[in-house]
Structures are given as C-alpha cells and as structure tokens.
Tab-separated table of C-alpha atoms in Angstrom:
chain	number	residue	atom	x	y	z
A	1	MET	CA	-24.537	-61.704	46.165
A	2	THR	CA	-21.900	-60.701	48.694
A	3	SER	CA	-22.477	-60.160	52.371
A	4	ALA	CA	-20.667	-58.627	55.275
A	5	PRO	CA	-17.718	-60.556	56.614
A	6	ALA	CA	-18.439	-62.732	59.608
A	7	ASP	CA	-16.006	-60.813	61.784
A	8	THR	CA	-17.569	-57.414	61.056
A	9	PRO	CA	-19.205	-56.275	64.316
A	10	ARG	CA	-22.857	-55.311	64.319
A	11	ILE	CA	-23.418	-51.646	65.062
A	12	ASP	CA	-26.462	-50.104	66.667
A	13	ARG	CA	-28.296	-47.966	64.120
A	14	ARG	CA	-28.476	-45.025	66.505
A	15	ALA	CA	-24.704	-45.154	66.953
A	16	ALA	CA	-24.283	-45.244	63.185
A	17	THR	CA	-26.560	-42.226	62.776
A	18	ARG	CA	-24.641	-40.312	65.448
A	19	SER	CA	-21.417	-41.209	63.657
A	20	ARG	CA	-22.810	-39.909	60.395
A	21	TRP	CA	-23.480	-36.486	61.863
A	22	ALA	CA	-20.185	-36.474	63.741
A	23	ALA	CA	-18.369	-37.150	60.465
A	24	THR	CA	-20.417	-34.403	58.804
A	25	ALA	CA	-19.252	-32.045	61.569
A	26	ALA	CA	-15.667	-33.052	60.780
A	27	PHE	CA	-16.217	-32.192	57.115
A	28	PHE	CA	-17.788	-28.879	58.162
A	29	THR	CA	-14.836	-27.886	60.334
A	30	ASN	CA	-12.359	-28.947	57.657
A	31	GLY	CA	-14.038	-26.648	55.149
A	32	ALA	CA	-14.257	-23.805	57.664
A	33	LEU	CA	-10.567	-24.078	58.596
A	34	ALA	CA	-9.301	-23.897	55.024
A	35	ALA	CA	-11.727	-21.274	53.713
A	36	ALA	CA	-11.078	-18.866	56.603
A	37	MET	CA	-7.742	-18.035	54.967
A	38	ILE	CA	-9.230	-17.030	51.591
A	39	PRO	CA	-10.422	-13.502	52.548
A	40	HIS	CA	-6.909	-12.740	53.836
A	41	TYR	CA	-5.211	-13.453	50.487
A	42	PRO	CA	-5.605	-9.854	49.207
A	43	GLN	CA	-4.056	-8.647	52.469
A	44	ALA	CA	-1.121	-10.986	51.894
A	45	LYS	CA	-0.626	-9.649	48.372
A	46	ALA	CA	-0.476	-6.090	49.687
A	47	ALA	CA	1.574	-6.843	52.811
A	48	PHE	CA	4.270	-8.780	50.949
A	49	GLY	CA	4.297	-6.573	47.847
A	50	LEU	CA	3.529	-9.407	45.437
A	51	ASP	CA	3.000	-8.944	41.716
A	52	PRO	CA	0.234	-10.967	40.024
A	53	ALA	CA	2.588	-13.841	39.183
A	54	GLY	CA	3.870	-14.035	42.754
A	55	PHE	CA	0.352	-13.899	44.125
A	56	GLY	CA	-0.662	-16.687	41.757
A	57	LEU	CA	2.086	-18.853	43.195
A	58	LEU	CA	1.189	-17.971	46.768
A	59	VAL	CA	-2.429	-19.090	46.485
A	60	THR	CA	-1.295	-22.536	45.282
A	61	VAL	CA	0.930	-23.163	48.330
A	62	MET	CA	-1.782	-24.946	50.341
A	63	THR	CA	-2.618	-27.213	47.412
A	64	LEU	CA	1.086	-27.858	46.882
A	65	GLY	CA	1.415	-28.915	50.522
A	66	ALA	CA	-1.497	-31.309	50.166
A	67	ALA	CA	0.014	-32.757	46.995
A	68	CYS	CA	3.377	-33.260	48.701
A	69	ALA	CA	1.687	-35.282	51.439
A	70	GLY	CA	1.217	-38.047	48.883
A	71	PRO	CA	-0.750	-41.062	50.134
A	72	ALA	CA	0.690	-40.637	53.662
A	73	GLY	CA	-2.801	-40.418	55.138
A	74	ALA	CA	-3.352	-44.167	54.763
A	75	PRO	CA	-0.492	-45.447	56.996
A	76	ILE	CA	-1.105	-42.671	59.542
A	77	LEU	CA	-4.781	-43.596	59.669
A	78	ARG	CA	-4.038	-47.297	60.063
A	79	ARG	CA	-1.696	-46.525	62.954
A	80	ALA	CA	-3.649	-43.835	64.814
A	81	GLY	CA	-7.282	-44.439	63.815
A	82	SER	CA	-9.728	-41.935	62.328
A	83	ARG	CA	-10.724	-40.224	65.596
A	84	ALA	CA	-7.185	-39.270	66.628
A	85	THR	CA	-6.115	-38.439	63.073
A	86	VAL	CA	-8.983	-36.006	62.532
A	87	LEU	CA	-8.605	-34.342	65.948
A	88	TRP	CA	-4.838	-33.903	66.035
A	89	GLY	CA	-4.597	-33.159	62.326
A	90	SER	CA	-7.255	-30.443	62.627
A	91	LEU	CA	-5.536	-29.007	65.688
A	92	ALA	CA	-2.309	-28.828	63.685
A	93	ILE	CA	-4.126	-27.035	60.840
A	94	ALA	CA	-5.586	-24.534	63.308
A	95	VAL	CA	-2.178	-23.858	64.871
A	96	VAL	CA	-0.243	-23.393	61.632
A	97	LEU	CA	-2.940	-21.210	60.069
A	98	THR	CA	-2.897	-19.041	63.175
A	99	GLY	CA	0.857	-18.813	62.682
A	100	ALA	CA	0.269	-17.792	59.062
A	101	GLY	CA	-2.090	-15.061	60.258
A	102	LEU	CA	0.474	-13.763	62.740
A	103	ALA	CA	3.150	-13.740	60.019
A	104	LEU	CA	0.768	-11.758	57.813
A	105	ASP	CA	0.083	-9.234	60.576
A	106	LEU	CA	3.772	-8.790	61.354
A	107	GLY	CA	4.725	-8.617	57.687
A	108	ALA	CA	2.207	-5.816	57.129
A	109	ARG	CA	3.930	-3.772	59.871
A	110	SER	CA	7.505	-4.577	58.879
A	111	ASP	CA	9.755	-2.699	56.488
A	112	ALA	CA	11.389	-6.035	55.566
A	113	ALA	CA	8.493	-8.332	54.755
A	114	GLY	CA	10.590	-11.045	53.103
A	115	PRO	CA	11.182	-13.228	56.184
A	116	TRP	CA	7.527	-12.971	57.154
A	117	LEU	CA	6.516	-14.014	53.640
A	118	GLY	CA	8.650	-17.133	54.057
A	119	ALA	CA	7.061	-17.883	57.435
A	120	TYR	CA	3.586	-17.298	56.006
A	121	ALA	CA	4.169	-19.589	53.027
A	122	ALA	CA	5.714	-22.312	55.211
A	123	ALA	CA	2.715	-22.272	57.567
A	124	VAL	CA	0.197	-22.427	54.726
A	125	PHE	CA	2.199	-25.253	53.108
A	126	ALA	CA	2.128	-27.181	56.416
A	127	SER	CA	-1.635	-26.699	56.643
A	128	GLY	CA	-1.975	-28.343	53.227
A	129	LEU	CA	0.101	-31.325	54.368
A	130	CYS	CA	-2.102	-31.805	57.411
A	131	ASP	CA	-5.290	-31.255	55.447
A	132	ALA	CA	-4.497	-34.138	53.097
A	133	VAL	CA	-4.160	-36.514	56.055
A	134	VAL	CA	-7.335	-35.253	57.754
A	135	ASP	CA	-9.243	-35.556	54.478
A	136	THR	CA	-8.355	-39.242	54.193
A	137	ALA	CA	-9.395	-39.892	57.803
A	138	GLN	CA	-12.744	-38.080	57.646
A	139	ASN	CA	-13.659	-39.827	54.396
A	140	ALA	CA	-12.703	-43.186	55.918
A	141	GLN	CA	-14.988	-42.515	58.896
A	142	GLY	CA	-17.723	-41.346	56.547
A	143	LEU	CA	-17.449	-44.606	54.619
A	144	ARG	CA	-17.550	-46.529	57.917
A	145	ALA	CA	-20.818	-44.787	58.837
A	146	GLN	CA	-22.190	-45.366	55.344
A	147	HIS	CA	-21.449	-49.080	55.628
A	148	ALA	CA	-23.058	-49.293	59.064
A	149	LEU	CA	-26.221	-47.527	57.874
A	150	GLY	CA	-26.443	-49.639	54.730
A	151	ARG	CA	-27.263	-46.708	52.450
A	152	PRO	CA	-25.385	-43.869	50.732
A	153	VAL	CA	-24.655	-40.900	53.021
A	154	LEU	CA	-21.143	-39.769	52.036
A	155	THR	CA	-22.283	-37.217	49.463
A	156	SER	CA	-24.281	-35.269	52.068
A	157	MET	CA	-21.191	-35.241	54.287
A	158	HIS	CA	-19.331	-33.510	51.471
A	159	ALA	CA	-22.179	-30.994	51.432
A	160	GLY	CA	-21.178	-30.336	55.042
A	161	TRP	CA	-17.697	-29.422	53.790
A	162	SER	CA	-19.192	-27.001	51.251
A	163	LEU	CA	-21.314	-25.390	53.963
A	164	GLY	CA	-18.324	-25.109	56.296
A	165	ALA	CA	-16.248	-23.488	53.554
A	166	ALA	CA	-19.009	-20.965	52.876
A	167	VAL	CA	-19.337	-20.142	56.584
A	168	GLY	CA	-15.575	-19.920	57.086
A	169	ALA	CA	-15.121	-17.618	54.099
A	170	ALA	CA	-18.081	-15.433	55.104
A	171	LEU	CA	-16.856	-15.018	58.688
A	172	GLY	CA	-13.366	-14.331	57.360
A	173	ALA	CA	-14.707	-11.616	55.067
A	174	ALA	CA	-16.563	-10.093	58.013
A	175	ALA	CA	-13.375	-10.159	60.106
A	176	VAL	CA	-11.379	-8.467	57.345
A	177	GLY	CA	-14.080	-5.845	56.919
A	178	ALA	CA	-14.078	-5.154	60.660
A	179	GLY	CA	-10.291	-4.798	60.729
A	180	VAL	CA	-9.712	-7.849	62.952
A	181	PRO	CA	-6.038	-8.937	62.800
A	182	ALA	CA	-5.549	-12.076	60.733
A	183	GLY	CA	-3.811	-13.936	63.562
A	184	LEU	CA	-6.662	-13.234	65.965
A	185	HIS	CA	-9.355	-14.183	63.484
A	186	LEU	CA	-7.663	-17.418	62.396
A	187	GLY	CA	-6.869	-18.328	65.994
A	188	LEU	CA	-10.485	-17.896	67.093
A	189	ASN	CA	-11.751	-19.749	64.029
A	190	GLY	CA	-9.351	-22.625	64.689
A	191	ALA	CA	-10.268	-22.812	68.361
A	192	ALA	CA	-13.985	-22.960	67.538
A	193	CYS	CA	-13.441	-25.727	64.981
A	194	VAL	CA	-11.291	-27.814	67.324
A	195	LEU	CA	-13.813	-27.377	70.144
A	196	LEU	CA	-16.624	-28.600	67.881
A	197	LEU	CA	-14.517	-31.608	66.924
A	198	ALA	CA	-13.694	-32.410	70.541
A	199	LEU	CA	-17.429	-32.475	71.315
A	200	THR	CA	-18.428	-34.623	68.328
A	201	LEU	CA	-15.525	-37.003	67.696
A	202	PRO	CA	-16.445	-39.337	70.591
A	203	ARG	CA	-19.452	-40.254	68.433
A	204	PHE	CA	-17.201	-41.650	65.697
A	205	LEU	CA	-17.594	-45.368	65.121
A	206	PRO	CA	-14.635	-47.542	66.100
A	207	ASP	CA	-12.424	-48.401	63.175
A	208	THR	CA	-12.677	-51.874	61.711
A	209	PRO	CA	-9.957	-54.351	62.736
A	210	ASP	CA	-6.593	-53.050	61.562
A	211	HIS	CA	-8.543	-50.088	60.193
A	212	ALA	CA	-9.514	-52.191	57.169
A	213	PRO	CA	-11.864	-50.696	54.602
A	214	ALA	CA	-15.518	-51.441	55.171
A	215	PRO	CA	-17.277	-53.782	52.731
A	216	ALA	CA	-19.182	-52.091	49.934
A	217	LEU	CA	-22.861	-51.173	49.923
A	218	LEU	CA	-25.386	-52.875	47.626
A	219	THR	CA	-26.699	-51.107	44.554
A	220	ALA	CA	-28.845	-52.856	42.030
A	221	ASP	CA	-26.614	-52.277	39.017
A	222	ASP	CA	-23.181	-52.886	40.569
A	223	PRO	CA	-21.703	-56.314	39.752
A	224	GLY	CA	-19.420	-57.968	42.253
A	225	PRO	CA	-15.659	-57.452	42.053
A	226	GLU	CA	-15.057	-61.179	41.634
A	227	SER	CA	-17.738	-61.671	38.990
A	228	GLU	CA	-16.910	-64.392	36.495
A	229	ALA	CA	-17.427	-61.775	33.799
A	230	THR	CA	-14.564	-59.700	35.167
A	231	PRO	CA	-11.298	-60.430	33.291
A	232	ALA	CA	-8.541	-61.691	35.548
A	233	SER	CA	-6.248	-58.873	34.449
A	234	HIS	CA	-8.769	-56.351	35.696
A	235	ARG	CA	-8.498	-57.761	39.207
A	236	HIS	CA	-5.061	-56.191	39.572
A	237	PRO	CA	-5.654	-53.442	42.145
A	238	TRP	CA	-3.790	-50.673	40.334
A	239	LEU	CA	-5.647	-51.381	37.097
A	240	LEU	CA	-8.908	-51.184	39.025
A	241	LEU	CA	-7.813	-47.931	40.667
A	242	ALA	CA	-6.650	-46.120	37.511
A	243	PRO	CA	-10.096	-45.288	36.031
A	244	ILE	CA	-11.345	-44.204	39.453
A	245	VAL	CA	-8.463	-41.715	39.649
A	246	VAL	CA	-9.394	-40.186	36.290
A	247	ILE	CA	-13.079	-40.050	37.239
A	248	SER	CA	-12.241	-38.232	40.495
A	249	MET	CA	-10.089	-35.760	38.542
A	250	ALA	CA	-12.982	-35.118	36.156
A	251	GLY	CA	-15.272	-34.343	39.108
A	252	PHE	CA	-12.754	-32.206	40.970
A	253	SER	CA	-11.835	-30.238	37.844
A	254	VAL	CA	-15.319	-28.715	37.809
A	255	GLU	CA	-14.485	-26.856	41.021
A	256	GLU	CA	-11.196	-25.695	39.475
A	257	PHE	CA	-13.087	-24.453	36.423
A	258	GLY	CA	-15.504	-22.524	38.628
A	259	ASN	CA	-12.979	-21.057	41.061
A	260	SER	CA	-10.137	-20.196	38.692
A	261	TRP	CA	-11.540	-19.604	35.207
A	262	THR	CA	-15.243	-18.787	35.204
A	263	SER	CA	-14.951	-15.090	36.048
A	264	LEU	CA	-12.118	-14.507	33.564
A	265	PHE	CA	-13.941	-16.368	30.791
A	266	LEU	CA	-17.216	-14.522	31.290
A	267	GLN	CA	-15.454	-11.160	31.285
A	268	ALA	CA	-12.784	-11.637	28.618
A	269	GLU	CA	-14.662	-13.878	26.176
A	270	ARG	CA	-18.301	-12.941	26.753
A	271	GLY	CA	-18.019	-9.286	27.789
A	272	LEU	CA	-19.908	-9.501	31.084
A	273	ASP	CA	-19.199	-6.905	33.742
A	274	PRO	CA	-17.112	-8.025	36.746
A	275	ALA	CA	-20.054	-8.156	39.154
A	276	THR	CA	-22.117	-10.382	36.870
A	277	ALA	CA	-19.132	-12.528	35.928
A	278	GLY	CA	-18.414	-13.056	39.614
A	279	LEU	CA	-21.743	-14.834	39.927
A	280	GLY	CA	-20.494	-17.618	37.676
A	281	ALA	CA	-18.484	-19.420	40.337
A	282	SER	CA	-21.208	-19.028	42.948
A	283	THR	CA	-23.760	-20.441	40.485
A	284	LEU	CA	-21.628	-23.520	39.846
A	285	LEU	CA	-20.685	-24.132	43.485
A	286	GLY	CA	-24.197	-23.408	44.741
A	287	ALA	CA	-25.619	-25.994	42.343
A	288	GLN	CA	-22.958	-28.471	43.491
A	289	PHE	CA	-23.979	-27.920	47.125
A	290	LEU	CA	-27.655	-28.523	46.316
A	291	GLY	CA	-26.690	-31.620	44.361
A	292	ARG	CA	-24.772	-32.975	47.333
A	293	LEU	CA	-27.773	-32.473	49.595
A	294	THR	CA	-29.791	-34.776	47.342
A	295	GLY	CA	-26.963	-36.916	45.957
A	296	ASP	CA	-27.353	-39.763	48.430
A	297	ARG	CA	-30.927	-40.346	47.268
A	298	VAL	CA	-29.773	-40.293	43.639
A	299	LEU	CA	-27.122	-42.914	44.408
A	300	ALA	CA	-29.638	-45.098	46.243
A	301	ALA	CA	-32.066	-44.910	43.329
A	302	LEU	CA	-29.665	-45.302	40.409
A	303	GLY	CA	-26.676	-47.134	41.816
A	304	ARG	CA	-23.155	-45.838	41.692
A	305	THR	CA	-22.224	-46.696	38.105
A	306	ARG	CA	-25.306	-45.035	36.628
A	307	ALA	CA	-25.040	-42.060	38.971
A	308	LEU	CA	-21.389	-41.521	38.034
A	309	THR	CA	-22.043	-41.882	34.313
A	310	GLY	CA	-25.102	-39.649	34.423
A	311	GLY	CA	-23.411	-37.054	36.602
A	312	LEU	CA	-20.357	-36.788	34.369
A	313	ALA	CA	-22.555	-36.666	31.261
A	314	VAL	CA	-24.380	-33.695	32.816
A	315	VAL	CA	-20.997	-32.079	33.577
A	316	LEU	CA	-19.949	-32.616	29.963
A	317	ALA	CA	-23.168	-31.066	28.670
A	318	GLY	CA	-22.972	-28.151	31.098
A	319	LEU	CA	-19.373	-27.244	30.273
A	320	THR	CA	-20.052	-27.553	26.538
A	321	VAL	CA	-23.059	-25.219	26.742
A	322	THR	CA	-21.100	-22.748	28.861
A	323	LEU	CA	-18.238	-22.530	26.384
A	324	LEU	CA	-20.162	-22.691	23.094
A	325	VAL	CA	-23.486	-20.887	23.619
A	326	PRO	CA	-22.706	-17.179	24.144
A	327	THR	CA	-25.887	-16.007	25.859
A	328	PRO	CA	-25.952	-15.240	29.602
A	329	ALA	CA	-28.936	-17.496	30.247
A	330	ALA	CA	-27.280	-20.438	28.507
A	331	MET	CA	-23.904	-19.865	30.152
A	332	PHE	CA	-25.279	-19.688	33.669
A	333	THR	CA	-27.520	-22.690	33.006
A	334	GLY	CA	-24.463	-24.588	31.797
A	335	LEU	CA	-22.516	-23.660	34.919
A	336	ALA	CA	-25.393	-24.815	37.127
A	337	LEU	CA	-25.565	-28.126	35.243
A	338	ALA	CA	-21.807	-28.644	35.611
A	339	GLY	CA	-22.001	-28.062	39.366
A	340	LEU	CA	-25.057	-30.256	39.784
A	341	GLY	CA	-23.561	-33.102	37.761
A	342	SER	CA	-20.292	-33.049	39.682
A	343	ALA	CA	-21.984	-33.347	43.081
A	344	VAL	CA	-21.759	-37.126	43.484
A	345	VAL	CA	-18.574	-37.763	41.499
A	346	VAL	CA	-15.784	-37.231	44.036
A	347	PRO	CA	-17.550	-38.839	47.048
A	348	THR	CA	-18.470	-41.875	44.948
A	349	ALA	CA	-14.950	-42.159	43.535
A	350	PHE	CA	-13.583	-42.107	47.094
A	351	ALA	CA	-15.962	-44.892	48.109
A	352	LEU	CA	-15.022	-47.049	45.130
A	353	ALA	CA	-11.300	-46.459	45.685
A	354	ASP	CA	-11.596	-47.560	49.303
A	355	GLU	CA	-13.156	-50.848	48.161
A	356	VAL	CA	-10.500	-51.841	45.615
A	357	PRO	CA	-9.272	-55.296	46.692
A	358	GLY	CA	-5.615	-56.150	47.039
A	359	LEU	CA	-4.413	-52.828	48.484
A	360	PRO	CA	-3.477	-52.020	52.099
A	361	ALA	CA	-6.384	-50.483	54.013
A	362	GLN	CA	-7.274	-46.904	53.026
A	363	THR	CA	-4.528	-46.864	50.373
A	364	GLY	CA	-6.934	-46.577	47.468
A	365	LEU	CA	-8.748	-43.694	49.149
A	366	ALA	CA	-5.486	-41.876	49.939
A	367	VAL	CA	-4.020	-42.377	46.460
A	368	VAL	CA	-7.125	-41.071	44.704
A	369	SER	CA	-7.270	-38.041	47.010
A	370	TRP	CA	-3.579	-37.338	46.406
A	371	LEU	CA	-3.669	-37.668	42.614
A	372	MET	CA	-6.850	-35.612	42.456
A	373	ARG	CA	-5.042	-32.791	44.263
A	374	LEU	CA	-2.079	-33.122	41.898
A	375	ALA	CA	-4.459	-32.722	38.975
A	376	GLY	CA	-5.905	-29.613	40.587
A	377	LEU	CA	-2.383	-28.240	40.931
A	378	GLY	CA	-1.432	-28.915	37.318
A	379	LEU	CA	-4.641	-28.409	35.349
A	380	SER	CA	-4.857	-24.615	35.518
A	381	PRO	CA	-1.195	-24.089	34.528
A	382	LEU	CA	-1.845	-26.389	31.560
A	383	VAL	CA	-4.870	-24.340	30.549
A	384	GLY	CA	-2.780	-21.176	30.960
A	385	LEU	CA	-0.134	-22.561	28.596
A	386	LEU	CA	-2.793	-23.516	26.063
A	387	ALA	CA	-4.335	-20.058	26.338
A	388	GLY	CA	-0.983	-18.616	25.271
A	389	VAL	CA	-1.354	-20.182	21.816
A	390	LEU	CA	-5.125	-20.713	21.545
A	391	PRO	CA	-8.225	-18.635	22.287
A	392	LEU	CA	-9.267	-18.952	25.924
A	393	THR	CA	-12.483	-20.761	24.968
A	394	ALA	CA	-10.473	-23.418	23.133
A	395	ALA	CA	-7.976	-23.739	25.997
A	396	LEU	CA	-10.815	-24.311	28.457
A	397	GLY	CA	-11.837	-27.234	26.269
A	398	ALA	CA	-9.312	-29.214	28.351
A	399	PHE	CA	-11.979	-29.390	31.055
A	400	VAL	CA	-14.491	-30.724	28.511
A	401	VAL	CA	-12.036	-33.378	27.341
A	402	LEU	CA	-11.445	-34.528	30.928
A	403	ALA	CA	-15.198	-34.700	31.583
A	404	ALA	CA	-15.674	-36.759	28.410
A	405	LEU	CA	-12.882	-39.138	29.403
A	406	GLY	CA	-14.386	-39.533	32.874
A	407	THR	CA	-17.805	-40.296	31.363
A	408	VAL	CA	-16.373	-43.011	29.123
A	409	LEU	CA	-14.430	-44.592	31.988
A	410	ALA	CA	-17.500	-44.516	34.241
A	411	LEU	CA	-19.289	-46.617	31.641
A	412	THR	CA	-16.596	-49.282	31.971
A	413	LEU	CA	-16.605	-49.479	35.773
A	414	ARG	CA	-17.530	-52.721	37.482
A	415	ALA	CA	-18.258	-51.361	40.931
A	416	PRO	CA	-18.219	-53.735	43.917
A	417	ARG	CA	-21.505	-54.843	45.415
A	418	LEU	CA	-22.877	-53.475	48.615
A	419	ALA	CA	-23.831	-56.076	51.150
A	420	PRO	CA	-27.585	-56.382	51.724
A	421	ASP	CA	-27.686	-57.263	55.413
A	422	PHE	CA	-26.338	-54.107	57.123
A	423	ARG	CA	-29.006	-53.135	59.639
C-alpha cells in the first residue's frame, strides 16, 4: 500500500474544503464565460450573412482554438502556478470575448461585415486557446484539493462547470431577448466572472513543489502502478496514457452526441416535432449534471476502475437504446442513461492522467484534455461523412463504437492507488 511522500506538506482540512469550493467557483466561471457566447451565435449568422456551412465552421472556432493550444497548459501551469493561470487566463477570455461581442455589434451595423467577421472569429479563437490553459489549471487545483481531502470531489467540481454553463447561457438568452448589445453583455458577464475569481482564488491551495502532480487517492479496487503484476512494458508513460485518452474521448463524445446530433436524429429519423426533439439534448445534459452531483460518492463506493467501466457500460446501453428502439419513452430514457453514465468519465480520466508516472508534472492532464478536444473537433465531421453514404442512425453508430472501445479499455486499466493517510 502506497502512502503520501514524506515531503508532501500536511494541509488543514478546513483549508482543503475552502480550496474545493474555490476550485468549484473556478469551474463555474469557466462554464459561464464560454456559454455566454452561445445565444449570440444566431446574431452572428445574421450579421455576417453566413450560409449554413459557414455558420457550421464558425461555431467550431472556439474548439479549434482550444485544440491548437495543444498541451501548452502544463508548462504554463508549472511556471505560473494554478492561481495565476486561472485568474489571468480567465481575464484574457473575458477580454477577448468582449472584443468578439463588439465585433458582432459593429458588423451588424456595417455594410461591409467581412473585416468584422475576421475580428470576431479571431477573438473567439483566442478565447479557445486561453480556455484550454485555464481548464488544465483548474483541474490541477481540483486534483490538489481532492488529494488533500482524501476523497473524490473532482466530479462535483465539473458539475459546477455544467451549472455555470447553464447560467451563462440563460443570462445570455435573456440579454439577447432584451436587446442588450453583445459587447455590453459579454463585458458585464466577463467582469462578474473575474470578480468572483478574484474573491475566491486566494483560497486555492498552494501548488506542490515544482507544481508536481499530487499522489493518487486510495480506492479499494485500484492496484498500485508498480504492482509486480504490472508488465514492465506497461510502465512506459505513453502506453499508460493511451487508454486513458480513449476513455476520455468516449466520455466527452456523449456531450457531442447530445449537443450536435440528438435534435436532428429525433426529427429526421424518428419524426418528432422540433420542440420535442429539442428536449433530447437537455435530457442528456441534465442527467449528466445530476450524475456529477452524486458521482463523487459513486467513485468512493466503487473505486475508479469499476466506476469507469460501469459508467461507460451505461453509456453504451443508453446510446444503443436511443438509436435502436424507436419509441419516445425508450429514446429519452436512453439519452438520460447516456448522460448519467458519462458523468464520472472525464473527471476520472483527468485524475488518472495526472497520476501517470514518468511524465513532467501536469503533462498527462494537459495531453488528455487536448486530445479529447481534438476528438470533439473531428468526431462530428466524421459522422457527417458517414451520413453521406449511410443512414443517419448507422452513422451515429460511431458514438456507440467509441463507447464500447472505452468500456473495454476501462476493464484493462490498472489505476494507481490512493494514499490512505491524507487527513
């Protein structure tokens, strides 16, 4: 049984609890910053005169920016620390999104919208770059708090992101409905998020020496990384990281399925009206949010390997039911199961990636986050290509295949132990 390193400083439990909620606030603001832009996308389509193909490209610009950041979050985090990285990175997101809003406002009033479209796209792209770095830093701090508390808490922090995204999108919709200029709305939203961060970030825990990853937490079924049963070849860090990357993609793809394909599938393949079909994504994401509220207790009870395997098996079952059983009750039940099963997958994959031995600190976390975003960028175009030669239901089977692959790989994981003496 492993234990905490001798040079790991003891942390007061109250400080660790404060850090947990401060990190949750960081997740909340990160979700609110990004989602505030979503209600303005239809305005951008109209202001810049985009056809459906052009609009489809525009809404991927933020994800493209995040993908282009690569694993840069790790060296930035090691140099600046999580507190400064989250604060200044979030401030940069707020500033560039405000700039995007101003470009949208000016483009809507201009006879020559082309230059403003370029400025808008560049600002949104920059926000994606910054978001990738902030995401690595807030997850690193969340893992630091989890280690200090000695129990799983990262999944509930991701629930904070979901709540922030819902609040940001709802306030954005209200601003659009009230005719508030995009630049003003996004500026006020950014200022509020940065202010909240400035008030809560002092409660972050100090980073470990050299910003090294925290030791893992104990779960009953997780064998140690240096177990004699572990083949020597599997101790190579990139071989250890590879299945975690695929597992994270399988979890993240559920959100892509819900956001990008559910409404179209329910309308085109199952004949539901647009209003009812629109409930598909909210059913999936709402179930995911509820699952993240309770996911930490599931992880504590089952351990990470069983929770990952069980969660992905539920995703696999949910997606299969959704695609193959053509009754509304079954389809919406399947969507809820897919969202619920995915709840613990990405946070747990991040935690495991951060614990992979033999990599520079935070590199595993940053690489998994980066490749997961790349998968999100490429998966829907792949499904679109498949749908050109296959029925849409068959093309969406790509999500089922990825969930099945993730389930199989989760069965093979040998997750690191969590130390038993963190109090």
